[in-house]
Amino acid sequence: MSKTSLPVPDRSPRLREAMLAAAFTADGLLDLLGAPAYAALARSETVPALRATRGEARLDILVRLFLLQCPVPYERARAALPLAECMEDGWLIRTGDEVRATVDVRPYSGPEGQDWYIVSDLGCAVGGAGGIGSREEGVVLGVGGASTTLAGITVRTPVASALDIGTGSGIQALHAARHATRVTATDLNPRALEFTRLTLALSGAPAAELRQGSLYEPVGTETFDLIVSNPPFVISPGARLTYRDGGMGGDDLCRTLVQQAGERLNDGGYAHFLANWQHVEGEEWQNRLSSWVPYGCDAWIVQREVQDITQYTELWLRDSGDHRSDPAEYAARYDAWLDEFEARKTKAVGFGWITLRKSAAAAAGNPSVVIEEWPHAVEQPLGPAVQAHFARQDYLREQDDTTLLAGHFSLAAEVVQEQVGLPGAEDPEHVVLRQNRGMRRATKVDAVGAGFAGVCDGSLPAGRILDAIAQLMNEDPAQLRDRTPQAIRLLVEEGFLEPVPPTR
């Protein structure tokens, strides 16, 4: 099958039925392969999975065909699938007495246990047979860590319209179809749009409106309630690989994507992006990113990782398989990347999440822009925590110190208190509040903060709690009220304390 010819989705429900009947699902794979072989696939090691699929059951056949991309005997395939239809529609081709898959199909479990399938180019399902390692310009990748990260941080409230920019194999569009009445998916690569069509059809999801083009060009001035994008964010010299390199200089593609999102969002709408950004000599990276935030939007930007330019270059040269090329060619490519970074005075590259929310407060000139570094483990899906973050920002913008101290708070349910000190000591050296969910933050608090958090159950206003603490600690209540609101704000902003209506 040529690169321009892909299966047609017309009879994909029949193929889906056969796959489900054979337990060709995420759970079925784990049961068949076992945890070690399943984990090995994520490292692009296929030998354990090949050993586990030496039987003649239908599931063995489907795993070898669509996930491991091995030829199987024609008669065995006919026992497992509606073979004539699959060949006629282009999912399989026959060579002699064997059949082989034309595309990579990976079972994927939805957030509520849905049995979905991600369709991509052969060998390009991350964690599939061959990893990526491709230098073909128009290759369409399957699901990977970046895809699942973006899906996890996205706010999943019901919306009328959603836009997936750079849809690839359609993973984000598939997730959006659960809670959006209308889904529009765009991509510069026309093959990607066809793969998205296949992914949605084989997963039993509603069809999306598919449009070819770069960034926001395919949608013109239309606006949406949700925008998501896992763009080709890699900062590289040139645009050699469509799936990876944006074709704009430096981090201009990510900047443009973020800056132009504001005018495409409806009021209250969210935009979620994965991005790379340059750490430029003489410029704070936080200032660089704050300049990206469009007018009328609040923002929460989290830097998850930073790599120096040599680490970054090696990562993406390995990703495309350049490390397996002629050594002189590899060295020349490596040198070209370093030339690019040197010309742009780039000393490192950051990776992370950017979330925007269109808000009336931001449009009125009072945006909330939080930019932070958080390389630690988080709990996915993070979408509810993202939504809660912006709700807390709304609350804090409306409170001056007086109204804050009149407010009622409770300690978030997932927060625990840890006391650290020498064994036998009368008092701890310090107290730490730690979240067991969401961002899983930890913060050190003083005696006042620990006492305040410990008694916050929503029954008393903050000011009265501070007055009681002042009495216990023989402090001046007025001075304690004056110096504490900022600490309370921080505990609320980071999700340790939650505003609650006063109890009656």
PDB file of C-alpha atoms in Angstrom, residues 250-483:
ATOM      1  CA  GLY A 250      13.034  28.986  17.625  1.00  0.00           C
ATOM      2  CA  ASP A 251       9.876  28.705  19.734  1.00  0.00           C
ATOM      3  CA  ASP A 252       7.857  30.989  17.443  1.00  0.00           C
ATOM      4  CA  LEU A 253       5.338  28.267  16.574  1.00  0.00           C
ATOM      5  CA  CYS A 254       4.386  27.704  20.206  1.00  0.00           C
ATOM      6  CA  ARG A 255       4.322  31.451  20.884  1.00  0.00           C
ATOM      7  CA  THR A 256       2.046  32.060  17.894  1.00  0.00           C
ATOM      8  CA  LEU A 257      -0.254  29.206  18.873  1.00  0.00           C
ATOM      9  CA  VAL A 258      -0.675  30.616  22.386  1.00  0.00           C
ATOM     10  CA  GLN A 259      -0.887  34.303  21.469  1.00  0.00           C
ATOM     11  CA  GLN A 260      -3.574  33.754  18.842  1.00  0.00           C
ATOM     12  CA  ALA A 261      -5.717  31.513  21.046  1.00  0.00           C
ATOM     13  CA  GLY A 262      -7.372  34.362  22.926  1.00  0.00           C
ATOM     14  CA  GLU A 263      -9.374  35.632  19.964  1.00  0.00           C
ATOM     15  CA  ARG A 264     -10.545  32.085  19.152  1.00  0.00           C
ATOM     16  CA  LEU A 265     -11.847  31.309  22.660  1.00  0.00           C
ATOM     17  CA  ASN A 266     -15.394  31.897  23.813  1.00  0.00           C
ATOM     18  CA  ASP A 267     -15.903  33.512  27.226  1.00  0.00           C
ATOM     19  CA  GLY A 268     -15.033  30.990  29.932  1.00  0.00           C
ATOM     20  CA  GLY A 269     -13.343  28.717  27.397  1.00  0.00           C
ATOM     21  CA  TYR A 270     -10.095  26.855  27.995  1.00  0.00           C
ATOM     22  CA  ALA A 271      -7.066  26.298  25.775  1.00  0.00           C
ATOM     23  CA  HIS A 272      -4.495  23.626  26.649  1.00  0.00           C
ATOM     24  CA  PHE A 273      -1.096  23.308  24.957  1.00  0.00           C
ATOM     25  CA  LEU A 274       2.092  21.336  25.295  1.00  0.00           C
ATOM     26  CA  ALA A 275       5.072  23.479  24.350  1.00  0.00           C
ATOM     27  CA  ASN A 276       8.824  23.922  24.262  1.00  0.00           C
ATOM     28  CA  TRP A 277      10.387  27.302  24.993  1.00  0.00           C
ATOM     29  CA  GLN A 278      13.858  28.721  24.813  1.00  0.00           C
ATOM     30  CA  HIS A 279      15.878  29.800  27.829  1.00  0.00           C
ATOM     31  CA  VAL A 280      17.652  32.763  26.293  1.00  0.00           C
ATOM     32  CA  GLU A 281      20.806  34.306  27.669  1.00  0.00           C
ATOM     33  CA  GLY A 282      20.029  37.500  29.583  1.00  0.00           C
ATOM     34  CA  GLU A 283      16.258  36.885  29.687  1.00  0.00           C
ATOM     35  CA  GLU A 284      14.163  35.269  32.421  1.00  0.00           C
ATOM     36  CA  TRP A 285      12.175  32.414  30.964  1.00  0.00           C
ATOM     37  CA  GLN A 286       9.140  33.436  33.036  1.00  0.00           C
ATOM     38  CA  ASN A 287       9.157  36.877  31.419  1.00  0.00           C
ATOM     39  CA  ARG A 288       9.413  35.295  27.987  1.00  0.00           C
ATOM     40  CA  LEU A 289       6.330  33.173  28.608  1.00  0.00           C
ATOM     41  CA  SER A 290       4.292  35.905  30.267  1.00  0.00           C
ATOM     42  CA  SER A 291       4.611  37.883  27.018  1.00  0.00           C
ATOM     43  CA  TRP A 292       2.863  35.011  25.219  1.00  0.00           C
ATOM     44  CA  VAL A 293      -0.355  35.274  27.249  1.00  0.00           C
ATOM     45  CA  PRO A 294      -3.047  36.886  25.072  1.00  0.00           C
ATOM     46  CA  TYR A 295      -5.241  39.774  26.164  1.00  0.00           C
ATOM     47  CA  GLY A 296      -8.405  38.714  27.952  1.00  0.00           C
ATOM     48  CA  CYS A 297      -6.985  35.424  29.229  1.00  0.00           C
ATOM     49  CA  ASP A 298      -5.834  34.058  32.545  1.00  0.00           C
ATOM     50  CA  ALA A 299      -2.938  31.623  32.336  1.00  0.00           C
ATOM     51  CA  TRP A 300      -1.329  28.813  34.273  1.00  0.00           C
ATOM     52  CA  ILE A 301       2.042  27.778  32.848  1.00  0.00           C
ATOM     53  CA  VAL A 302       3.984  24.886  34.358  1.00  0.00           C
ATOM     54  CA  GLN A 303       7.552  24.075  33.351  1.00  0.00           C
ATOM     55  CA  ARG A 304       8.002  20.335  33.823  1.00  0.00           C
ATOM     56  CA  GLU A 305      11.535  19.819  32.515  1.00  0.00           C
ATOM     57  CA  VAL A 306      14.600  21.730  31.343  1.00  0.00           C
ATOM     58  CA  GLN A 307      17.380  20.321  29.152  1.00  0.00           C
ATOM     59  CA  ASP A 308      20.626  21.930  28.134  1.00  0.00           C
ATOM     60  CA  ILE A 309      21.063  22.308  24.388  1.00  0.00           C
ATOM     61  CA  THR A 310      23.251  19.207  24.014  1.00  0.00           C
ATOM     62  CA  GLN A 311      20.767  16.959  25.847  1.00  0.00           C
ATOM     63  CA  TYR A 312      17.927  18.400  23.816  1.00  0.00           C
ATOM     64  CA  THR A 313      19.729  17.918  20.507  1.00  0.00           C
ATOM     65  CA  GLU A 314      20.650  14.313  21.296  1.00  0.00           C
ATOM     66  CA  LEU A 315      17.101  13.488  22.392  1.00  0.00           C
ATOM     67  CA  TRP A 316      15.528  14.549  19.108  1.00  0.00           C
ATOM     68  CA  LEU A 317      18.282  13.178  16.884  1.00  0.00           C
ATOM     69  CA  ARG A 318      17.692   9.804  18.531  1.00  0.00           C
ATOM     70  CA  ASP A 319      13.934  10.240  18.157  1.00  0.00           C
ATOM     71  CA  SER A 320      14.246  10.444  14.382  1.00  0.00           C
ATOM     72  CA  GLY A 321      16.850   7.680  14.171  1.00  0.00           C
ATOM     73  CA  ASP A 322      19.681   9.997  13.096  1.00  0.00           C
ATOM     74  CA  HIS A 323      22.018   8.355  15.611  1.00  0.00           C
ATOM     75  CA  ARG A 324      21.868   5.240  13.408  1.00  0.00           C
ATOM     76  CA  SER A 325      22.917   7.128  10.269  1.00  0.00           C
ATOM     77  CA  ASP A 326      26.390   7.696   8.876  1.00  0.00           C
ATOM     78  CA  PRO A 327      28.554   9.156  11.696  1.00  0.00           C
ATOM     79  CA  ALA A 328      29.594  12.107   9.565  1.00  0.00           C
ATOM     80  CA  GLU A 329      25.963  12.882   8.706  1.00  0.00           C
ATOM     81  CA  TYR A 330      24.978  12.601  12.378  1.00  0.00           C
ATOM     82  CA  ALA A 331      27.793  14.957  13.408  1.00  0.00           C
ATOM     83  CA  ALA A 332      26.765  17.470  10.753  1.00  0.00           C
ATOM     84  CA  ARG A 333      23.152  17.452  11.944  1.00  0.00           C
ATOM     85  CA  TYR A 334      24.272  17.787  15.578  1.00  0.00           C
ATOM     86  CA  ASP A 335      26.470  20.723  14.612  1.00  0.00           C
ATOM     87  CA  ALA A 336      23.602  22.403  12.755  1.00  0.00           C
ATOM     88  CA  TRP A 337      21.395  22.231  15.862  1.00  0.00           C
ATOM     89  CA  LEU A 338      24.088  23.798  18.020  1.00  0.00           C
ATOM     90  CA  ASP A 339      24.620  26.522  15.407  1.00  0.00           C
ATOM     91  CA  GLU A 340      20.907  27.298  15.587  1.00  0.00           C
ATOM     92  CA  PHE A 341      20.927  27.559  19.375  1.00  0.00           C
ATOM     93  CA  GLU A 342      24.078  29.666  19.389  1.00  0.00           C
ATOM     94  CA  ALA A 343      22.572  32.104  16.874  1.00  0.00           C
ATOM     95  CA  ARG A 344      19.517  32.498  19.089  1.00  0.00           C
ATOM     96  CA  LYS A 345      21.543  32.727  22.335  1.00  0.00           C
ATOM     97  CA  THR A 346      19.652  29.717  23.636  1.00  0.00           C
ATOM     98  CA  LYS A 347      21.262  28.018  26.618  1.00  0.00           C
ATOM     99  CA  ALA A 348      18.513  25.505  27.439  1.00  0.00           C
ATOM    100  CA  VAL A 349      15.007  24.420  26.423  1.00  0.00           C
ATOM    101  CA  GLY A 350      12.030  24.089  28.720  1.00  0.00           C
ATOM    102  CA  PHE A 351       9.055  21.776  28.278  1.00  0.00           C
ATOM    103  CA  GLY A 352       5.691  22.059  29.939  1.00  0.00           C
ATOM    104  CA  TRP A 353       1.997  22.840  29.888  1.00  0.00           C
ATOM    105  CA  ILE A 354       0.240  26.080  29.049  1.00  0.00           C
ATOM    106  CA  THR A 355      -3.414  26.549  29.996  1.00  0.00           C
ATOM    107  CA  LEU A 356      -5.408  29.649  29.111  1.00  0.00           C
ATOM    108  CA  ARG A 357      -8.903  30.596  30.214  1.00  0.00           C
ATOM    109  CA  LYS A 358     -10.896  33.455  28.714  1.00  0.00           C
ATOM    110  CA  SER A 359     -12.278  35.532  31.592  1.00  0.00           C
ATOM    111  CA  ALA A 360     -14.089  38.797  32.208  1.00  0.00           C
ATOM    112  CA  ALA A 361     -11.605  39.757  34.914  1.00  0.00           C
ATOM    113  CA  ALA A 362      -8.677  39.371  32.516  1.00  0.00           C
ATOM    114  CA  ALA A 363     -10.521  41.391  29.874  1.00  0.00           C
ATOM    115  CA  ALA A 364     -11.051  44.106  32.496  1.00  0.00           C
ATOM    116  CA  GLY A 365      -7.306  44.365  33.015  1.00  0.00           C
ATOM    117  CA  ASN A 366      -6.879  42.062  36.010  1.00  0.00           C
ATOM    118  CA  PRO A 367      -5.561  38.774  34.599  1.00  0.00           C
ATOM    119  CA  SER A 368      -4.259  35.948  36.734  1.00  0.00           C
ATOM    120  CA  VAL A 369      -0.968  34.695  35.282  1.00  0.00           C
ATOM    121  CA  VAL A 370       0.800  31.975  37.263  1.00  0.00           C
ATOM    122  CA  ILE A 371       4.105  30.693  35.899  1.00  0.00           C
ATOM    123  CA  GLU A 372       5.956  28.081  37.903  1.00  0.00           C
ATOM    124  CA  GLU A 373       8.426  25.227  37.730  1.00  0.00           C
ATOM    125  CA  TRP A 374       7.121  21.878  38.951  1.00  0.00           C
ATOM    126  CA  PRO A 375       9.218  18.850  37.918  1.00  0.00           C
ATOM    127  CA  HIS A 376       7.676  16.559  40.545  1.00  0.00           C
ATOM    128  CA  ALA A 377       5.131  13.774  40.103  1.00  0.00           C
ATOM    129  CA  VAL A 378       1.473  14.732  39.698  1.00  0.00           C
ATOM    130  CA  GLU A 379      -1.728  12.725  39.681  1.00  0.00           C
ATOM    131  CA  GLN A 380      -3.396  12.327  36.306  1.00  0.00           C
ATOM    132  CA  PRO A 381      -5.984  13.120  35.137  1.00  0.00           C
ATOM    133  CA  LEU A 382      -5.228  16.660  36.276  1.00  0.00           C
ATOM    134  CA  GLY A 383      -8.143  18.372  34.542  1.00  0.00           C
ATOM    135  CA  PRO A 384     -10.214  18.785  37.743  1.00  0.00           C
ATOM    136  CA  ALA A 385      -7.193  20.309  39.488  1.00  0.00           C
ATOM    137  CA  VAL A 386      -6.693  22.716  36.580  1.00  0.00           C
ATOM    138  CA  GLN A 387     -10.302  23.834  36.785  1.00  0.00           C
ATOM    139  CA  ALA A 388     -10.033  24.218  40.572  1.00  0.00           C
ATOM    140  CA  HIS A 389      -6.878  26.336  40.146  1.00  0.00           C
ATOM    141  CA  PHE A 390      -8.740  28.929  38.079  1.00  0.00           C
ATOM    142  CA  ALA A 391     -11.716  28.887  40.454  1.00  0.00           C
ATOM    143  CA  ARG A 392      -9.359  29.725  43.326  1.00  0.00           C
ATOM    144  CA  GLN A 393      -7.832  32.559  41.300  1.00  0.00           C
ATOM    145  CA  ASP A 394     -11.326  33.976  40.758  1.00  0.00           C
ATOM    146  CA  TYR A 395     -11.984  33.830  44.483  1.00  0.00           C
ATOM    147  CA  LEU A 396      -8.704  35.468  45.483  1.00  0.00           C
ATOM    148  CA  ARG A 397      -9.116  38.327  43.010  1.00  0.00           C
ATOM    149  CA  GLU A 398     -12.341  39.275  44.734  1.00  0.00           C
ATOM    150  CA  GLN A 399     -10.925  39.323  48.283  1.00  0.00           C
ATOM    151  CA  ASP A 400      -9.059  42.134  49.998  1.00  0.00           C
ATOM    152  CA  ASP A 401      -7.448  41.371  53.363  1.00  0.00           C
ATOM    153  CA  THR A 402     -10.566  42.299  55.311  1.00  0.00           C
ATOM    154  CA  THR A 403     -12.917  40.060  53.344  1.00  0.00           C
ATOM    155  CA  LEU A 404     -10.312  37.281  53.317  1.00  0.00           C
ATOM    156  CA  LEU A 405     -10.158  37.253  57.124  1.00  0.00           C
ATOM    157  CA  ALA A 406     -13.956  37.230  57.242  1.00  0.00           C
ATOM    158  CA  GLY A 407     -13.983  34.137  55.005  1.00  0.00           C
ATOM    159  CA  HIS A 408     -14.400  30.523  56.073  1.00  0.00           C
ATOM    160  CA  PHE A 409     -11.969  27.802  54.976  1.00  0.00           C
ATOM    161  CA  SER A 410     -11.491  24.081  55.288  1.00  0.00           C
ATOM    162  CA  LEU A 411      -8.382  21.993  54.857  1.00  0.00           C
ATOM    163  CA  ALA A 412      -8.528  20.156  51.517  1.00  0.00           C
ATOM    164  CA  ALA A 413      -9.458  16.510  52.013  1.00  0.00           C
ATOM    165  CA  GLU A 414      -6.255  15.159  50.459  1.00  0.00           C
ATOM    166  CA  VAL A 415      -3.901  17.216  52.668  1.00  0.00           C
ATOM    167  CA  VAL A 416      -1.922  15.578  55.461  1.00  0.00           C
ATOM    168  CA  GLN A 417       0.359  17.181  58.034  1.00  0.00           C
ATOM    169  CA  GLU A 418       3.892  15.956  58.642  1.00  0.00           C
ATOM    170  CA  GLN A 419       5.987  16.983  61.631  1.00  0.00           C
ATOM    171  CA  VAL A 420       9.735  16.816  61.201  1.00  0.00           C
ATOM    172  CA  GLY A 421      12.161  16.908  64.093  1.00  0.00           C
ATOM    173  CA  LEU A 422      14.575  14.974  66.269  1.00  0.00           C
ATOM    174  CA  PRO A 423      13.188  11.937  68.146  1.00  0.00           C
ATOM    175  CA  GLY A 424      12.086  12.900  71.636  1.00  0.00           C
ATOM    176  CA  ALA A 425      12.117  16.644  70.973  1.00  0.00           C
ATOM    177  CA  GLU A 426       9.253  18.541  72.573  1.00  0.00           C
ATOM    178  CA  ASP A 427       8.511  20.560  69.422  1.00  0.00           C
ATOM    179  CA  PRO A 428       9.059  19.699  65.748  1.00  0.00           C
ATOM    180  CA  GLU A 429      11.695  21.565  63.778  1.00  0.00           C
ATOM    181  CA  HIS A 430       9.111  22.300  61.108  1.00  0.00           C
ATOM    182  CA  VAL A 431       5.676  21.257  59.904  1.00  0.00           C
ATOM    183  CA  VAL A 432       4.903  20.306  56.306  1.00  0.00           C
ATOM    184  CA  LEU A 433       1.482  20.243  54.667  1.00  0.00           C
ATOM    185  CA  ARG A 434       1.410  17.719  51.827  1.00  0.00           C
ATOM    186  CA  GLN A 435      -1.181  17.013  49.124  1.00  0.00           C
ATOM    187  CA  ASN A 436      -1.756  13.400  48.148  1.00  0.00           C
ATOM    188  CA  ARG A 437      -3.645  14.257  44.972  1.00  0.00           C
ATOM    189  CA  GLY A 438      -3.572  16.729  42.079  1.00  0.00           C
ATOM    190  CA  MET A 439      -0.267  18.590  41.900  1.00  0.00           C
ATOM    191  CA  ARG A 440       0.917  16.808  45.067  1.00  0.00           C
ATOM    192  CA  ARG A 441       2.455  19.944  46.470  1.00  0.00           C
ATOM    193  CA  ALA A 442       4.175  20.257  49.820  1.00  0.00           C
ATOM    194  CA  THR A 443       4.736  23.458  51.777  1.00  0.00           C
ATOM    195  CA  LYS A 444       6.495  24.254  55.024  1.00  0.00           C
ATOM    196  CA  VAL A 445       4.414  26.229  57.526  1.00  0.00           C
ATOM    197  CA  ASP A 446       5.250  27.937  60.810  1.00  0.00           C
ATOM    198  CA  ALA A 447       3.441  27.364  64.094  1.00  0.00           C
ATOM    199  CA  VAL A 448       0.709  29.845  63.179  1.00  0.00           C
ATOM    200  CA  GLY A 449       0.165  28.256  59.775  1.00  0.00           C
ATOM    201  CA  ALA A 450       0.083  24.746  61.214  1.00  0.00           C
ATOM    202  CA  GLY A 451      -2.360  25.767  63.939  1.00  0.00           C
ATOM    203  CA  PHE A 452      -4.540  27.657  61.462  1.00  0.00           C
ATOM    204  CA  ALA A 453      -4.689  24.779  58.979  1.00  0.00           C
ATOM    205  CA  GLY A 454      -5.317  22.256  61.731  1.00  0.00           C
ATOM    206  CA  VAL A 455      -8.532  23.870  62.927  1.00  0.00           C
ATOM    207  CA  CYS A 456      -9.946  25.026  59.575  1.00  0.00           C
ATOM    208  CA  ASP A 457     -13.192  23.099  59.235  1.00  0.00           C
ATOM    209  CA  GLY A 458     -15.370  25.871  57.816  1.00  0.00           C
ATOM    210  CA  SER A 459     -17.108  26.665  61.105  1.00  0.00           C
ATOM    211  CA  LEU A 460     -15.211  29.849  62.052  1.00  0.00           C
ATOM    212  CA  PRO A 461     -14.021  32.837  60.031  1.00  0.00           C
ATOM    213  CA  ALA A 462     -10.274  33.091  59.509  1.00  0.00           C
ATOM    214  CA  GLY A 463      -9.968  36.216  61.634  1.00  0.00           C
ATOM    215  CA  ARG A 464     -11.489  34.585  64.711  1.00  0.00           C
ATOM    216  CA  ILE A 465      -9.178  31.587  64.329  1.00  0.00           C
ATOM    217  CA  LEU A 466      -6.180  33.941  64.247  1.00  0.00           C
ATOM    218  CA  ASP A 467      -7.438  35.767  67.339  1.00  0.00           C
ATOM    219  CA  ALA A 468      -7.596  32.448  69.217  1.00  0.00           C
ATOM    220  CA  ILE A 469      -4.089  31.501  68.047  1.00  0.00           C
ATOM    221  CA  ALA A 470      -2.790  34.912  69.135  1.00  0.00           C
ATOM    222  CA  GLN A 471      -4.222  34.374  72.594  1.00  0.00           C
ATOM    223  CA  LEU A 472      -2.620  30.931  72.884  1.00  0.00           C
ATOM    224  CA  MET A 473       0.749  32.249  71.691  1.00  0.00           C
ATOM    225  CA  ASN A 474       0.595  35.482  73.712  1.00  0.00           C
ATOM    226  CA  GLU A 475       0.782  37.584  70.529  1.00  0.00           C
ATOM    227  CA  ASP A 476      -0.955  40.814  69.614  1.00  0.00           C
ATOM    228  CA  PRO A 477      -4.102  39.794  67.636  1.00  0.00           C
ATOM    229  CA  ALA A 478      -3.959  42.933  65.479  1.00  0.00           C
ATOM    230  CA  GLN A 479      -0.368  42.280  64.450  1.00  0.00           C
ATOM    231  CA  LEU A 480      -1.133  38.642  63.674  1.00  0.00           C
ATOM    232  CA  ARG A 481      -4.101  39.684  61.522  1.00  0.00           C
ATOM    233  CA  ASP A 482      -1.869  42.133  59.665  1.00  0.00           C
ATOM    234  CA  ARG A 483       0.894  39.703  58.780  1.00  0.00           C
TER     235      ARG A 483
END
